[in-house]
PDB file of N, CA and C in Angstrom:
ATOM      1  N   UNK A  17       1.282  21.618  -0.861  1.00  0.00           N
ATOM      2  CA  UNK A  17       0.710  20.337  -0.419  1.00  0.00           C
ATOM      3  C   UNK A  17      -0.522  20.780  -0.565  1.00  0.00           C
ATOM      4  N   UNK A  18      -1.655  19.553  -1.590  1.00  0.00           N
ATOM      5  CA  UNK A  18      -3.172  20.305  -1.129  1.00  0.00           C
ATOM      6  C   UNK A  18      -3.695  19.970   0.455  1.00  0.00           C
ATOM      7  N   UNK A  19      -4.238  19.852   0.738  1.00  0.00           N
ATOM      8  CA  UNK A  19      -4.824  19.249   2.484  1.00  0.00           C
ATOM      9  C   UNK A  19      -6.589  18.993   1.418  1.00  0.00           C
ATOM     10  N   UNK A  20      -6.602  17.280   1.761  1.00  0.00           N
ATOM     11  CA  UNK A  20      -8.046  16.898   1.747  1.00  0.00           C
ATOM     12  C   UNK A  20      -8.654  16.487   3.292  1.00  0.00           C
ATOM     13  N   UNK A  21      -9.630  16.508   2.799  1.00  0.00           N
ATOM     14  CA  UNK A  21     -10.056  16.355   4.606  1.00  0.00           C
ATOM     15  C   UNK A  21     -11.528  15.198   3.919  1.00  0.00           C
ATOM     16  N   UNK A  22     -11.618  13.993   4.579  1.00  0.00           N
ATOM     17  CA  UNK A  22     -12.454  13.003   5.390  1.00  0.00           C
ATOM     18  C   UNK A  22     -13.466  12.359   5.978  1.00  0.00           C
ATOM     19  N   UNK A  23     -14.016  12.992   6.226  1.00  0.00           N
ATOM     20  CA  UNK A  23     -15.233  11.487   7.613  1.00  0.00           C
ATOM     21  C   UNK A  23     -15.371  10.034   7.624  1.00  0.00           C
ATOM     22  N   UNK A  24     -14.527   9.944   8.632  1.00  0.00           N
ATOM     23  CA  UNK A  24     -14.267   8.212   8.551  1.00  0.00           C
ATOM     24  C   UNK A  24     -15.282   7.963   9.954  1.00  0.00           C
ATOM     25  N   UNK A  25     -15.103   6.711  10.582  1.00  0.00           N
ATOM     26  CA  UNK A  25     -15.565   5.923  11.411  1.00  0.00           C
ATOM     27  C   UNK A  25     -14.167   4.693  11.967  1.00  0.00           C
ATOM     28  N   UNK A  26     -13.935   5.154  12.840  1.00  0.00           N
ATOM     29  CA  UNK A  26     -13.220   4.507  13.959  1.00  0.00           C
ATOM     30  C   UNK A  26     -14.063   3.463  14.667  1.00  0.00           C
ATOM     31  N   UNK A  27     -13.513   1.479  14.778  1.00  0.00           N
ATOM     32  CA  UNK A  27     -14.141   1.336  15.948  1.00  0.00           C
ATOM     33  C   UNK A  27     -12.744   1.081  16.276  1.00  0.00           C
ATOM     34  N   UNK A  28     -13.830   1.121  18.409  1.00  0.00           N
ATOM     35  CA  UNK A  28     -12.939   1.340  19.259  1.00  0.00           C
ATOM     36  C   UNK A  28     -13.710   1.440  20.857  1.00  0.00           C
ATOM     37  N   UNK A  29     -13.506   0.730  21.452  1.00  0.00           N
ATOM     38  CA  UNK A  29     -13.516   0.621  22.886  1.00  0.00           C
ATOM     39  C   UNK A  29     -13.812   1.726  23.352  1.00  0.00           C
ATOM     40  N   UNK A  30     -13.654   2.628  23.840  1.00  0.00           N
ATOM     41  CA  UNK A  30     -13.773   4.302  24.206  1.00  0.00           C
ATOM     42  C   UNK A  30     -13.214   5.773  23.190  1.00  0.00           C
ATOM     43  N   UNK A  31     -14.029   6.716  23.495  1.00  0.00           N
ATOM     44  CA  UNK A  31     -14.125   7.637  22.403  1.00  0.00           C
ATOM     45  C   UNK A  31     -12.115   8.407  22.179  1.00  0.00           C
ATOM     46  N   UNK A  32     -11.857   7.980  23.987  1.00  0.00           N
ATOM     47  CA  UNK A  32     -10.193   8.706  24.250  1.00  0.00           C
ATOM     48  C   UNK A  32      -9.481   7.252  22.716  1.00  0.00           C
ATOM     49  N   UNK A  33      -9.377   6.118  23.262  1.00  0.00           N
ATOM     50  CA  UNK A  33      -8.706   5.266  21.555  1.00  0.00           C
ATOM     51  C   UNK A  33      -9.015   5.807  20.690  1.00  0.00           C
ATOM     52  N   UNK A  34     -10.106   5.745  20.447  1.00  0.00           N
ATOM     53  CA  UNK A  34      -9.870   6.190  19.203  1.00  0.00           C
ATOM     54  C   UNK A  34     -10.196   8.012  18.595  1.00  0.00           C
ATOM     55  N   UNK A  35      -9.738   8.443  19.693  1.00  0.00           N
ATOM     56  CA  UNK A  35      -8.625   9.531  19.814  1.00  0.00           C
ATOM     57  C   UNK A  35      -7.430   9.769  18.798  1.00  0.00           C
ATOM     58  N   UNK A  36      -6.960   8.478  19.800  1.00  0.00           N
ATOM     59  CA  UNK A  36      -5.652   8.547  20.273  1.00  0.00           C
ATOM     60  C   UNK A  36      -4.754   7.173  18.693  1.00  0.00           C
ATOM     61  N   UNK A  37      -5.886   6.696  18.248  1.00  0.00           N
ATOM     62  CA  UNK A  37      -5.709   5.827  17.371  1.00  0.00           C
ATOM     63  C   UNK A  37      -5.870   6.441  15.764  1.00  0.00           C
ATOM     64  N   UNK A  38      -6.766   8.121  15.647  1.00  0.00           N
ATOM     65  CA  UNK A  38      -7.014   9.044  14.611  1.00  0.00           C
ATOM     66  C   UNK A  38      -5.761   9.351  15.234  1.00  0.00           C
ATOM     67  N   UNK A  39      -5.008   9.942  16.203  1.00  0.00           N
ATOM     68  CA  UNK A  39      -3.849  11.093  15.801  1.00  0.00           C
ATOM     69  C   UNK A  39      -2.328  10.179  15.131  1.00  0.00           C
ATOM     70  N   UNK A  40      -2.310   8.652  15.671  1.00  0.00           N
ATOM     71  CA  UNK A  40      -1.588   8.295  15.341  1.00  0.00           C
ATOM     72  C   UNK A  40      -1.361   7.640  13.812  1.00  0.00           C
ATOM     73  N   UNK A  41      -2.451   8.173  13.699  1.00  0.00           N
ATOM     74  CA  UNK A  41      -3.233   7.179  11.937  1.00  0.00           C
ATOM     75  C   UNK A  41      -2.518   8.347  10.735  1.00  0.00           C
ATOM     76  N   UNK A  42      -2.658   9.971  11.783  1.00  0.00           N
ATOM     77  CA  UNK A  42      -2.564  10.771  10.994  1.00  0.00           C
ATOM     78  C   UNK A  42      -1.697  11.758  10.833  1.00  0.00           C
ATOM     79  N   UNK A  43      -0.413  10.460  12.109  1.00  0.00           N
ATOM     80  CA  UNK A  43       1.353  11.092  12.032  1.00  0.00           C
ATOM     81  C   UNK A  43       1.296  11.008  11.186  1.00  0.00           C
ATOM     82  N   UNK A  44       1.373   8.653  10.875  1.00  0.00           N
ATOM     83  CA  UNK A  44       1.344   7.936   9.940  1.00  0.00           C
ATOM     84  C   UNK A  44       1.264   8.539   8.211  1.00  0.00           C
ATOM     85  N   UNK A  45       0.189   9.602   8.504  1.00  0.00           N
ATOM     86  CA  UNK A  45      -0.414   9.520   6.570  1.00  0.00           C
ATOM     87  C   UNK A  45       0.407  10.989   6.561  1.00  0.00           C
ATOM     88  N   UNK A  46       1.088  11.983   7.596  1.00  0.00           N
ATOM     89  CA  UNK A  46       2.534  13.074   7.282  1.00  0.00           C
ATOM     90  C   UNK A  46       3.945  12.844   7.277  1.00  0.00           C
ATOM     91  N   UNK A  47       4.379  11.562   7.755  1.00  0.00           N
ATOM     92  CA  UNK A  47       5.471  11.129   7.962  1.00  0.00           C
ATOM     93  C   UNK A  47       5.982  10.356   6.420  1.00  0.00           C
ATOM     94  N   UNK A  48       4.965   9.369   5.851  1.00  0.00           N
ATOM     95  CA  UNK A  48       5.541   8.691   4.915  1.00  0.00           C
ATOM     96  C   UNK A  48       4.819   8.975   3.479  1.00  0.00           C
ATOM     97  N   UNK A  49       4.941   8.267   3.088  1.00  0.00           N
ATOM     98  CA  UNK A  49       5.018   8.871   1.679  1.00  0.00           C
ATOM     99  C   UNK A  49       3.110   7.981   1.341  1.00  0.00           C
ATOM    100  N   UNK A  50       2.327   8.056   0.658  1.00  0.00           N
ATOM    101  CA  UNK A  50       1.838   6.516  -0.018  1.00  0.00           C
ATOM    102  C   UNK A  50       2.183   5.741  -0.343  1.00  0.00           C
ATOM    103  N   UNK A  51       3.066   5.596  -1.441  1.00  0.00           N
ATOM    104  CA  UNK A  51       3.551   4.566  -1.295  1.00  0.00           C
ATOM    105  C   UNK A  51       4.093   3.194  -0.071  1.00  0.00           C
ATOM    106  N   UNK A  52       4.689   4.078   0.703  1.00  0.00           N
ATOM    107  CA  UNK A  52       5.279   3.538   2.196  1.00  0.00           C
ATOM    108  C   UNK A  52       4.514   2.878   2.633  1.00  0.00           C
ATOM    109  N   UNK A  53       2.904   3.875   2.865  1.00  0.00           N
ATOM    110  CA  UNK A  53       1.718   3.224   3.242  1.00  0.00           C
ATOM    111  C   UNK A  53       0.985   2.508   2.607  1.00  0.00           C
ATOM    112  N   UNK A  54       0.849   2.563   1.586  1.00  0.00           N
ATOM    113  CA  UNK A  54       0.708   1.275   1.085  1.00  0.00           C
ATOM    114  C   UNK A  54       0.377   0.235   1.133  1.00  0.00           C
ATOM    115  N   UNK A  55       2.424  -0.431   1.265  1.00  0.00           N
ATOM    116  CA  UNK A  55       2.813  -1.619   1.243  1.00  0.00           C
ATOM    117  C   UNK A  55       3.502  -2.075   2.657  1.00  0.00           C
ATOM    118  N   UNK A  56       2.797  -0.783   3.627  1.00  0.00           N
ATOM    119  CA  UNK A  56       2.457  -1.669   5.197  1.00  0.00           C
ATOM    120  C   UNK A  56       1.008  -1.482   5.709  1.00  0.00           C
ATOM    121  N   UNK A  57       0.887  -1.477   4.829  1.00  0.00           N
ATOM    122  CA  UNK A  57      -0.589  -1.820   4.898  1.00  0.00           C
ATOM    123  C   UNK A  57      -0.975  -3.204   4.120  1.00  0.00           C
ATOM    124  N   UNK A  58      -0.431  -3.497   3.043  1.00  0.00           N
ATOM    125  CA  UNK A  58      -0.105  -4.894   2.585  1.00  0.00           C
ATOM    126  C   UNK A  58       0.566  -5.700   3.342  1.00  0.00           C
ATOM    127  N   UNK A  59       1.486  -5.121   3.827  1.00  0.00           N
ATOM    128  CA  UNK A  59       1.969  -6.232   4.738  1.00  0.00           C
ATOM    129  C   UNK A  59       1.704  -6.660   5.896  1.00  0.00           C
ATOM    130  N   UNK A  60       0.563  -5.668   6.624  1.00  0.00           N
ATOM    131  CA  UNK A  60      -0.191  -6.120   7.565  1.00  0.00           C
ATOM    132  C   UNK A  60      -1.596  -7.319   7.144  1.00  0.00           C
ATOM    133  N   UNK A  61      -1.710  -6.430   6.216  1.00  0.00           N
ATOM    134  CA  UNK A  61      -2.698  -7.506   5.540  1.00  0.00           C
ATOM    135  C   UNK A  61      -2.301  -9.023   5.564  1.00  0.00           C
ATOM    136  N   UNK A  62      -1.275  -8.920   4.645  1.00  0.00           N
ATOM    137  CA  UNK A  62      -1.057 -10.536   4.185  1.00  0.00           C
ATOM    138  C   UNK A  62       0.470 -10.956   4.690  1.00  0.00           C
ATOM    139  N   UNK A  63       0.624 -10.317   6.101  1.00  0.00           N
ATOM    140  CA  UNK A  63       2.469 -11.224   6.614  1.00  0.00           C
ATOM    141  C   UNK A  63       2.472 -11.359   7.447  1.00  0.00           C
ATOM    142  N   UNK A  64       0.849 -12.161   8.324  1.00  0.00           N
ATOM    143  CA  UNK A  64       1.145 -12.564   9.889  1.00  0.00           C
ATOM    144  C   UNK A  64       2.926 -12.432  10.690  1.00  0.00           C
ATOM    145  N   UNK A  65       4.349 -12.492   9.560  1.00  0.00           N
ATOM    146  CA  UNK A  65       4.980 -12.583  10.835  1.00  0.00           C
ATOM    147  C   UNK A  65       5.781 -11.264  10.626  1.00  0.00           C
ATOM    148  N   UNK A  66       5.868 -10.580   9.811  1.00  0.00           N
ATOM    149  CA  UNK A  66       6.478  -9.992   9.667  1.00  0.00           C
ATOM    150  C   UNK A  66       5.853  -8.447  10.626  1.00  0.00           C
ATOM    151  N   UNK A  67       4.340  -8.436  10.993  1.00  0.00           N
ATOM    152  CA  UNK A  67       3.440  -7.883  11.181  1.00  0.00           C
ATOM    153  C   UNK A  67       3.880  -8.444  13.229  1.00  0.00           C
ATOM    154  N   UNK A  68       4.125  -9.655  13.631  1.00  0.00           N
ATOM    155  CA  UNK A  68       4.058 -10.371  14.820  1.00  0.00           C
ATOM    156  C   UNK A  68       5.850  -9.116  14.936  1.00  0.00           C
ATOM    157  N   UNK A  69       7.188  -9.753  14.064  1.00  0.00           N
ATOM    158  CA  UNK A  69       8.161  -9.039  14.463  1.00  0.00           C
ATOM    159  C   UNK A  69       8.291  -7.434  14.597  1.00  0.00           C
ATOM    160  N   UNK A  70       7.307  -6.284  13.761  1.00  0.00           N
ATOM    161  CA  UNK A  70       7.107  -5.569  14.032  1.00  0.00           C
ATOM    162  C   UNK A  70       6.372  -4.999  16.109  1.00  0.00           C
ATOM    163  N   UNK A  71       5.114  -5.856  15.559  1.00  0.00           N
ATOM    164  CA  UNK A  71       4.623  -5.262  17.064  1.00  0.00           C
ATOM    165  C   UNK A  71       5.950  -5.956  18.449  1.00  0.00           C
ATOM    166  N   UNK A  72       6.143  -6.464  18.472  1.00  0.00           N
ATOM    167  CA  UNK A  72       7.652  -7.108  19.189  1.00  0.00           C
ATOM    168  C   UNK A  72       8.565  -6.062  19.475  1.00  0.00           C
ATOM    169  N   UNK A  73       9.036  -5.949  18.508  1.00  0.00           N
ATOM    170  CA  UNK A  73      10.086  -4.825  18.392  1.00  0.00           C
ATOM    171  C   UNK A  73       9.295  -3.313  19.072  1.00  0.00           C
ATOM    172  N   UNK A  74       7.923  -3.316  18.485  1.00  0.00           N
ATOM    173  CA  UNK A  74       7.570  -1.962  19.192  1.00  0.00           C
ATOM    174  C   UNK A  74       7.053  -2.053  20.709  1.00  0.00           C
ATOM    175  N   UNK A  75       7.526  -3.257  21.181  1.00  0.00           N
ATOM    176  CA  UNK A  75       7.055  -3.340  22.402  1.00  0.00           C
ATOM    177  C   UNK A  75       5.484  -3.527  22.693  1.00  0.00           C
ATOM    178  N   UNK A  76       4.506  -3.849  21.969  1.00  0.00           N
ATOM    179  CA  UNK A  76       3.239  -3.840  21.772  1.00  0.00           C
ATOM    180  C   UNK A  76       2.633  -5.485  21.136  1.00  0.00           C
TER     181      UNK A  76
END
């Protein structure tokens, strides 16, 4: 599989929090397919009930 490099900006209160977000995002990107990530993003943007349930399940 080819690797691609991007420069992105992450809004966060601290640099430590931004680093943690980036680590989480790269983990998601490596473990989920494009279709799964796209569906996840769509659900988060458009289905607040499912998003709230997922957060509750995750304990956040």
